[in-house]
């Protein structure tokens, strides 16, 4: 199967940022995006999702810090 035909998880940006400022690259513990995503996610073909600015793909990642 072509990877652009696979279904992926997406969240509508209006629901994701309904009560929060929409910006990138911020860190905060005030907003519980996990709950918002879990309550509002849906699936869409990857090719469509990557071109539709009305949806975001939740991408898990982490930043590790050391005391050094």
PDB file of C-alpha atoms in Angstrom, residues 2-33:
ATOM      1  CA  UNK A   2       1.216   3.488  -0.865  1.00  0.00           C
ATOM      2  CA  UNK A   3       2.061   5.357   2.355  1.00  0.00           C
ATOM      3  CA  UNK A   4      -0.083   8.320   1.261  1.00  0.00           C
ATOM      4  CA  UNK A   5      -3.124   6.001   1.191  1.00  0.00           C
ATOM      5  CA  UNK A   6      -2.697   4.854   4.794  1.00  0.00           C
ATOM      6  CA  UNK A   7      -5.057   6.171   7.435  1.00  0.00           C
ATOM      7  CA  UNK A   8      -3.403   8.300  10.108  1.00  0.00           C
ATOM      8  CA  UNK A   9      -4.644  10.019  13.249  1.00  0.00           C
ATOM      9  CA  UNK A  10      -5.489  13.716  12.866  1.00  0.00           C
ATOM     10  CA  UNK A  11      -7.143  16.434  14.942  1.00  0.00           C
ATOM     11  CA  UNK A  12      -9.071  19.391  13.586  1.00  0.00           C
ATOM     12  CA  UNK A  13      -7.167  22.599  14.438  1.00  0.00           C
ATOM     13  CA  UNK A  14     -10.334  24.416  15.489  1.00  0.00           C
ATOM     14  CA  UNK A  15     -10.885  21.789  18.187  1.00  0.00           C
ATOM     15  CA  UNK A  16      -7.209  21.493  19.077  1.00  0.00           C
ATOM     16  CA  UNK A  17      -6.722  25.238  19.601  1.00  0.00           C
ATOM     17  CA  UNK A  18     -10.291  26.172  20.553  1.00  0.00           C
ATOM     18  CA  UNK A  19      -9.341  27.694  23.917  1.00  0.00           C
ATOM     19  CA  UNK A  20      -5.620  28.203  23.423  1.00  0.00           C
ATOM     20  CA  UNK A  21      -3.358  30.426  21.344  1.00  0.00           C
ATOM     21  CA  UNK A  22      -2.283  28.745  18.122  1.00  0.00           C
ATOM     22  CA  UNK A  23       1.474  28.844  17.849  1.00  0.00           C
ATOM     23  CA  UNK A  24       4.384  26.509  17.345  1.00  0.00           C
ATOM     24  CA  UNK A  25       7.400  25.802  19.463  1.00  0.00           C
ATOM     25  CA  UNK A  26       6.001  26.590  22.875  1.00  0.00           C
ATOM     26  CA  UNK A  27       6.307  24.688  26.129  1.00  0.00           C
ATOM     27  CA  UNK A  28       3.629  24.791  28.755  1.00  0.00           C
ATOM     28  CA  UNK A  29       1.956  22.573  31.279  1.00  0.00           C
ATOM     29  CA  UNK A  30      -1.185  24.752  31.319  1.00  0.00           C
ATOM     30  CA  UNK A  31      -2.828  23.101  28.330  1.00  0.00           C
ATOM     31  CA  UNK A  32      -3.843  19.460  28.359  1.00  0.00           C
ATOM     32  CA  UNK A  33      -3.475  18.643  24.687  1.00  0.00           C
TER      33      UNK A  33
END
